[in-house]
mmCIF file of C-alpha atoms in Angstrom:
data_model
loop_
_atom_site.group_PDB
_atom_site.id
_atom_site.type_symbol
_atom_site.label_atom_id
_atom_site.label_comp_id
_atom_site.label_asym_id
_atom_site.label_seq_id
_atom_site.Cartn_x
_atom_site.Cartn_y
_atom_site.Cartn_z
ATOM 1 C CA MET A 26 25.705 27.311 -9.147
ATOM 2 C CA PRO A 27 27.841 24.425 -7.736
ATOM 3 C CA GLU A 28 28.483 21.210 -9.859
ATOM 4 C CA ILE A 29 26.177 18.583 -8.262
ATOM 5 C CA PRO A 30 27.564 15.129 -8.712
ATOM 6 C CA GLU A 31 25.685 12.349 -10.198
ATOM 7 C CA PHE A 32 23.673 10.472 -7.648
ATOM 8 C CA ASP A 33 25.106 7.019 -7.576
ATOM 9 C CA PHE A 34 23.260 4.749 -4.983
ATOM 10 C CA GLU A 35 25.196 1.702 -5.678
ATOM 11 C CA SER A 36 28.541 3.230 -5.057
ATOM 12 C CA ILE A 37 27.153 4.412 -1.766
ATOM 13 C CA LEU A 38 26.168 0.822 -0.850
ATOM 14 C CA ARG A 39 29.342 -0.778 -2.041
ATOM 15 C CA GLU A 40 31.436 1.658 0.015
ATOM 16 C CA LEU A 41 29.463 0.653 3.087
ATOM 17 C CA ALA A 42 29.727 -3.083 2.098
ATOM 18 C CA ASP A 43 33.469 -2.805 1.556
ATOM 19 C CA HIS A 44 33.881 -1.435 5.013
ATOM 20 C CA GLU A 45 32.125 -4.511 6.274
ATOM 21 C CA VAL A 46 29.537 -2.045 7.838
ATOM 22 C CA ASP A 47 26.361 -4.140 9.338
ATOM 23 C CA PHE A 48 23.473 -1.987 8.004
ATOM 24 C CA ILE A 49 19.995 -2.546 6.463
ATOM 25 C CA VAL A 50 18.693 -0.841 3.365
ATOM 26 C CA VAL A 51 15.305 0.623 4.103
ATOM 27 C CA GLY A 52 13.180 3.425 2.392
ATOM 28 C CA GLY A 53 12.927 4.262 -1.398
ATOM 29 C CA ILE A 54 16.003 2.242 -2.403
ATOM 30 C CA ALA A 55 14.862 -0.914 -0.498
ATOM 31 C CA ALA A 56 11.463 -0.604 -1.915
ATOM 32 C CA ALA A 57 13.084 -0.376 -5.480
ATOM 33 C CA LEU A 58 15.381 -3.233 -4.897
ATOM 34 C CA GLU A 59 12.162 -5.112 -3.808
ATOM 35 C CA GLY A 60 10.587 -4.423 -7.031
ATOM 36 C CA VAL A 61 8.421 -1.331 -6.002
ATOM 37 C CA LEU A 62 8.706 1.591 -9.147
ATOM 38 C CA GLY A 63 8.820 4.578 -7.252
ATOM 39 C CA ASN A 64 11.298 7.575 -6.792
ATOM 40 C CA THR A 65 13.511 8.579 -4.167
ATOM 41 C CA LEU A 66 16.525 10.915 -3.893
ATOM 42 C CA ASP A 67 18.634 9.480 -0.961
ATOM 43 C CA VAL A 68 19.884 6.101 0.304
ATOM 44 C CA ASP A 69 18.381 5.443 3.590
ATOM 45 C CA VAL A 70 20.304 2.817 5.988
ATOM 46 C CA VAL A 71 19.833 1.730 9.541
ATOM 47 C CA PRO A 72 23.191 0.511 10.681
ATOM 48 C CA SER A 73 24.023 -1.523 13.747
ATOM 49 C CA ARG A 74 24.891 0.841 16.647
ATOM 50 C CA GLU A 75 27.369 -1.559 18.298
ATOM 51 C CA PRO A 76 30.603 0.279 18.856
ATOM 52 C CA ALA A 77 32.848 -1.905 16.599
ATOM 53 C CA ASN A 78 30.296 -1.328 13.757
ATOM 54 C CA VAL A 79 30.184 2.519 14.428
ATOM 55 C CA GLY A 80 33.770 2.606 13.843
ATOM 56 C CA ARG A 81 33.683 0.715 10.591
ATOM 57 C CA LEU A 82 30.590 2.973 9.899
ATOM 58 C CA MET A 83 32.714 6.109 10.445
ATOM 59 C CA ALA A 84 35.465 4.977 8.276
ATOM 60 C CA ALA A 85 32.969 4.472 5.380
ATOM 61 C CA LEU A 86 31.516 7.703 5.663
ATOM 62 C CA ASP A 87 35.021 9.342 5.824
ATOM 63 C CA SER A 88 35.892 7.720 2.538
ATOM 64 C CA LEU A 89 32.378 8.949 1.051
ATOM 65 C CA GLY A 90 33.055 12.493 2.254
ATOM 66 C CA ALA A 91 29.950 12.659 4.286
ATOM 67 C CA VAL A 92 28.792 15.963 5.947
ATOM 68 C CA TYR A 93 25.357 17.116 7.337
ATOM 69 C CA ARG A 94 23.236 18.196 4.383
ATOM 70 C CA LEU A 95 22.247 21.318 6.375
ATOM 71 C CA ARG A 96 25.695 21.976 7.953
ATOM 72 C CA PRO A 97 28.270 20.961 5.374
ATOM 73 C CA GLU A 98 30.894 22.143 7.642
ATOM 74 C CA LEU A 99 30.007 19.309 10.098
ATOM 75 C CA LYS A 100 31.030 15.702 9.760
ATOM 76 C CA PRO A 101 29.004 13.079 11.511
ATOM 77 C CA ASN A 102 31.039 11.506 14.607
ATOM 78 C CA GLU A 103 31.010 8.351 16.515
ATOM 79 C CA SER A 104 28.411 9.652 19.180
ATOM 80 C CA HIS A 105 26.165 10.979 16.507
ATOM 81 C CA LEU A 106 26.339 7.663 14.891
ATOM 82 C CA ALA A 107 25.861 5.846 18.034
ATOM 83 C CA SER A 108 22.360 7.593 18.657
ATOM 84 C CA ALA A 109 18.972 6.693 17.615
ATOM 85 C CA GLY A 110 18.367 9.993 15.781
ATOM 86 C CA HIS A 111 18.372 10.505 12.019
ATOM 87 C CA LYS A 112 21.606 11.843 10.241
ATOM 88 C CA LEU A 113 20.932 13.384 7.061
ATOM 89 C CA LEU A 114 24.095 13.356 5.112
ATOM 90 C CA THR A 115 25.407 14.205 1.633
ATOM 91 C CA THR A 116 28.203 12.358 0.208
ATOM 92 C CA ARG A 117 30.214 12.418 -3.118
ATOM 93 C CA PHE A 118 27.852 9.882 -4.518
ATOM 94 C CA GLY A 119 24.747 11.673 -3.294
ATOM 95 C CA PRO A 120 22.567 11.820 -0.108
ATOM 96 C CA LEU A 121 22.741 9.400 2.516
ATOM 97 C CA ASP A 122 20.376 9.067 5.674
ATOM 98 C CA VAL A 123 21.863 7.159 8.362
ATOM 99 C CA LEU A 124 18.838 6.392 10.737
ATOM 100 C CA GLY A 125 19.124 5.017 14.287
ATOM 101 C CA MET A 126 15.558 3.938 14.237
ATOM 102 C CA ILE A 127 12.556 3.884 12.106
ATOM 103 C CA GLY A 128 8.870 3.545 12.302
ATOM 104 C CA ARG A 129 7.952 2.921 15.831
ATOM 105 C CA GLY A 130 11.307 2.660 17.440
ATOM 106 C CA ARG A 131 12.769 -0.102 15.031
ATOM 107 C CA GLY A 132 16.440 -0.468 15.390
ATOM 108 C CA TYR A 133 18.846 -2.763 13.471
ATOM 109 C CA ASP A 134 18.352 -5.797 15.772
ATOM 110 C CA ASP A 135 14.738 -5.405 15.276
ATOM 111 C CA LEU A 136 14.634 -5.052 11.524
ATOM 112 C CA LEU A 137 17.349 -7.878 10.723
ATOM 113 C CA PRO A 138 14.978 -10.801 11.015
ATOM 114 C CA HIS A 139 12.939 -8.822 8.419
ATOM 115 C CA ALA A 140 15.610 -8.313 5.852
ATOM 116 C CA VAL A 141 16.527 -10.381 2.910
ATOM 117 C CA GLU A 142 20.242 -10.439 1.231
ATOM 118 C CA VAL A 143 20.369 -9.076 -1.922
ATOM 119 C CA GLU A 144 23.224 -9.722 -4.162
ATOM 120 C CA LEU A 145 24.172 -6.614 -6.563
ATOM 121 C CA ASP A 146 26.690 -6.680 -9.449
ATOM 122 C CA ASP A 147 30.146 -7.619 -8.561
ATOM 123 C CA GLY A 148 28.958 -10.000 -5.976
ATOM 124 C CA PHE A 149 28.669 -7.510 -3.198
ATOM 125 C CA ARG A 150 25.627 -8.287 -0.904
ATOM 126 C CA VAL A 151 23.372 -5.964 1.091
ATOM 127 C CA GLN A 152 20.766 -6.550 3.642
ATOM 128 C CA VAL A 153 17.332 -5.154 2.608
ATOM 129 C CA LEU A 154 14.263 -4.715 4.456
ATOM 130 C CA ASN A 155 11.649 -6.969 2.820
ATOM 131 C CA LEU A 156 8.558 -5.440 1.429
ATOM 132 C CA GLU A 157 6.040 -6.707 3.952
ATOM 133 C CA THR A 158 8.107 -4.697 6.559
ATOM 134 C CA LEU A 159 8.536 -1.668 4.427
ATOM 135 C CA ILE A 160 4.750 -1.495 4.082
ATOM 136 C CA ALA A 161 4.352 -2.237 7.824
ATOM 137 C CA VAL A 162 6.644 0.817 8.522
ATOM 138 C CA LYS A 163 4.858 3.084 6.275
ATOM 139 C CA GLU A 164 1.596 2.282 7.671
ATOM 140 C CA GLU A 165 3.044 2.806 11.536
ATOM 141 C CA VAL A 166 4.445 6.365 10.325
ATOM 142 C CA ALA A 167 1.489 7.258 8.218
ATOM 143 C CA ARG A 168 2.538 10.462 7.048
ATOM 144 C CA GLU A 169 0.878 11.823 3.668
ATOM 145 C CA LYS A 170 3.932 10.966 2.007
ATOM 146 C CA ASP A 171 4.013 7.389 3.197
ATOM 147 C CA LEU A 172 0.425 6.828 2.805
ATOM 148 C CA ALA A 173 0.632 8.025 -0.916
ATOM 149 C CA VAL A 174 2.987 5.183 -1.743
ATOM 150 C CA LEU A 175 1.154 2.460 0.046
ATOM 151 C CA PRO A 176 -1.100 1.269 -2.926
ATOM 152 C CA THR A 177 1.961 0.800 -5.137
ATOM 153 C CA MET A 178 3.702 -1.160 -2.451
ATOM 154 C CA ARG A 179 0.627 -3.461 -1.740
ATOM 155 C CA ARG A 180 0.047 -4.089 -5.349
ATOM 156 C CA THR A 181 3.521 -4.978 -5.872
ATOM 157 C CA LEU A 182 3.763 -7.352 -2.979
ATOM 158 C CA GLU A 183 0.497 -8.986 -4.298
ATOM 159 C CA GLU A 184 2.073 -9.438 -7.701
ATOM 160 C CA LYS A 185 5.281 -10.903 -6.137
ATOM 161 C CA ARG A 186 3.068 -13.215 -4.314
ATOM 162 C CA ARG A 187 1.031 -14.127 -7.465
ATOM 163 C CA LEU A 188 4.299 -14.750 -9.548
ATOM 164 C CA GLY A 189 5.778 -16.562 -6.626
ATOM 165 C CA ILE A 190 8.710 -14.109 -6.280
ATOM 166 C CA SER A 191 10.218 -14.353 -2.718
ATOM 167 C CA MET B 14 -10.338 2.663 -47.612
ATOM 168 C CA THR B 15 -12.869 0.984 -45.417
ATOM 169 C CA ARG B 16 -11.754 -1.002 -42.225
ATOM 170 C CA GLU B 17 -12.729 -4.343 -43.841
ATOM 171 C CA LYS B 18 -10.549 -3.768 -46.827
ATOM 172 C CA ASP B 19 -7.718 -2.802 -44.390
ATOM 173 C CA ALA B 20 -8.329 -5.949 -42.569
ATOM 174 C CA LYS B 21 -7.802 -8.040 -45.869
ATOM 175 C CA LEU B 22 -4.459 -6.065 -46.475
ATOM 176 C CA VAL B 23 -3.161 -7.404 -43.087
ATOM 177 C CA PRO B 24 -4.735 -10.616 -42.564
ATOM 178 C CA MET B 25 -2.223 -11.623 -39.800
ATOM 179 C CA GLU B 26 -3.389 -8.918 -37.539
ATOM 180 C CA ARG B 27 -6.583 -8.911 -35.772
ATOM 181 C CA MET B 28 -8.025 -5.472 -35.388
ATOM 182 C CA LEU B 29 -9.102 -4.655 -31.825
ATOM 183 C CA GLU B 30 -12.283 -2.783 -31.531
ATOM 184 C CA PRO B 31 -12.214 0.239 -29.140
ATOM 185 C CA ALA B 32 -14.181 -1.752 -26.398
ATOM 186 C CA GLU B 33 -11.554 -4.470 -26.394
ATOM 187 C CA LEU B 34 -8.743 -1.865 -26.091
ATOM 188 C CA CYS B 35 -10.482 -0.328 -23.161
ATOM 189 C CA ALA B 36 -11.022 -3.779 -21.462
ATOM 190 C CA GLN B 37 -7.326 -4.417 -21.938
ATOM 191 C CA ASP B 38 -6.484 -1.053 -20.279
ATOM 192 C CA GLU B 39 -8.773 -1.744 -17.325
ATOM 193 C CA GLN B 40 -6.866 -4.985 -16.655
ATOM 194 C CA ALA B 41 -3.675 -3.058 -16.692
ATOM 195 C CA TYR B 42 -4.718 -1.120 -13.504
ATOM 196 C CA SER B 43 -5.666 -2.464 -10.133
ATOM 197 C CA PRO B 44 -9.001 -1.082 -8.531
ATOM 198 C CA ASP B 45 -6.974 1.600 -6.691
ATOM 199 C CA GLY B 46 -5.577 2.899 -10.058
ATOM 200 C CA VAL B 47 -1.957 1.408 -9.810
ATOM 201 C CA ASP B 48 -0.500 0.588 -13.315
ATOM 202 C CA LEU B 49 0.270 -3.338 -12.935
ATOM 203 C CA THR B 50 2.132 -3.264 -16.421
ATOM 204 C CA MET B 51 4.921 -1.317 -14.734
ATOM 205 C CA ILE B 52 5.088 -3.357 -11.561
ATOM 206 C CA ARG B 53 5.368 -6.453 -13.796
ATOM 207 C CA TRP B 54 8.211 -4.999 -15.708
ATOM 208 C CA MET B 55 10.021 -3.895 -12.441
ATOM 209 C CA LEU B 56 9.631 -7.179 -11.071
ATOM 210 C CA SER B 57 11.046 -8.936 -14.362
ATOM 211 C CA LEU B 58 14.313 -6.906 -13.579
ATOM 212 C CA THR B 59 17.301 -8.105 -11.306
ATOM 213 C CA PRO B 60 17.847 -5.803 -8.221
ATOM 214 C CA THR B 61 20.862 -4.253 -9.855
ATOM 215 C CA GLU B 62 18.689 -3.333 -12.835
ATOM 216 C CA ARG B 63 16.012 -2.170 -10.641
ATOM 217 C CA LEU B 64 18.281 0.187 -8.680
ATOM 218 C CA ARG B 65 19.771 1.498 -12.016
ATOM 219 C CA VAL B 66 16.394 2.360 -13.487
ATOM 220 C CA LEU B 67 15.717 4.356 -10.113
ATOM 221 C CA GLN B 68 19.149 5.834 -10.385
ATOM 222 C CA ARG B 69 18.686 6.944 -14.189
ATOM 223 C CA PHE B 70 15.344 8.331 -13.376
ATOM 224 C CA VAL B 71 16.678 10.548 -10.538
ATOM 225 C CA ASN B 72 19.544 11.748 -12.639
ATOM 226 C CA SER B 73 17.367 12.479 -15.680
ATOM 227 C CA VAL B 74 15.185 14.672 -13.577
ATOM 228 C CA ARG B 75 17.996 16.394 -11.914
ATOM 229 C CA LYS B 76 19.597 17.170 -15.187
ATOM 230 C CA ILE B 77 16.287 18.721 -16.643
ATOM 231 C CA ARG B 78 15.735 20.707 -13.620
ATOM 232 C CA ALA B 79 19.262 22.094 -13.751
ATOM 233 C CA ARG B 80 18.701 23.134 -17.154
ATOM 234 C CA ASN B 81 15.452 24.939 -15.946
ATOM 235 C CA THR B 82 16.391 26.535 -12.980
ATOM 236 C CA ARG B 83 12.963 28.341 -12.643
ATOM 237 C CA VAL B 84 10.909 25.117 -13.011
#
């Protein structure tokens, strides 16, 4: 069985940030950063699909050794990254999903007003989709796996409001 | 030794009755069954700490699964 590297979510985000990629963290990692105790196996991001940003994203993915999870002989290219689809990749630090859109057609520009800036250790900052919008997206998609986590997400939001945590 | 005698040996600690313990447990959960104590603990952490909790959990599960390939 091939050696599977330890997952390192922080290093994936750091690599994207170091390459000055404009992106928003969504999904389970965003939920965790917003205080939701759950589980996820991959980093989900929605990047800006502006050409200059796609170039920076390409460089970051190259540095991460990103390939398609189901076709490891295939690397994402600029036309893939400029598309609205989901690119399910694996990197040397674990899985990374690059999502052109989430929910009902929400892309980077739609999500950015609903993102909060979060500073991680060593001072690097990432944009993270806020908990209210993460819940709204889950409600839109409404697959079984999304519905299953909604009670925990809603109670976390209530607790944050009760405790005055932004 | 009776409960009364035990209580005398540890006068600083108030012994909770089973009914009180159950009431405390009920307060720990939301009406839809979510463990509020874990939510409050997670919210007490910094974003980096929250990320590391998740990362450690995932890596721990993966290690256990790797050792037990048939599970």
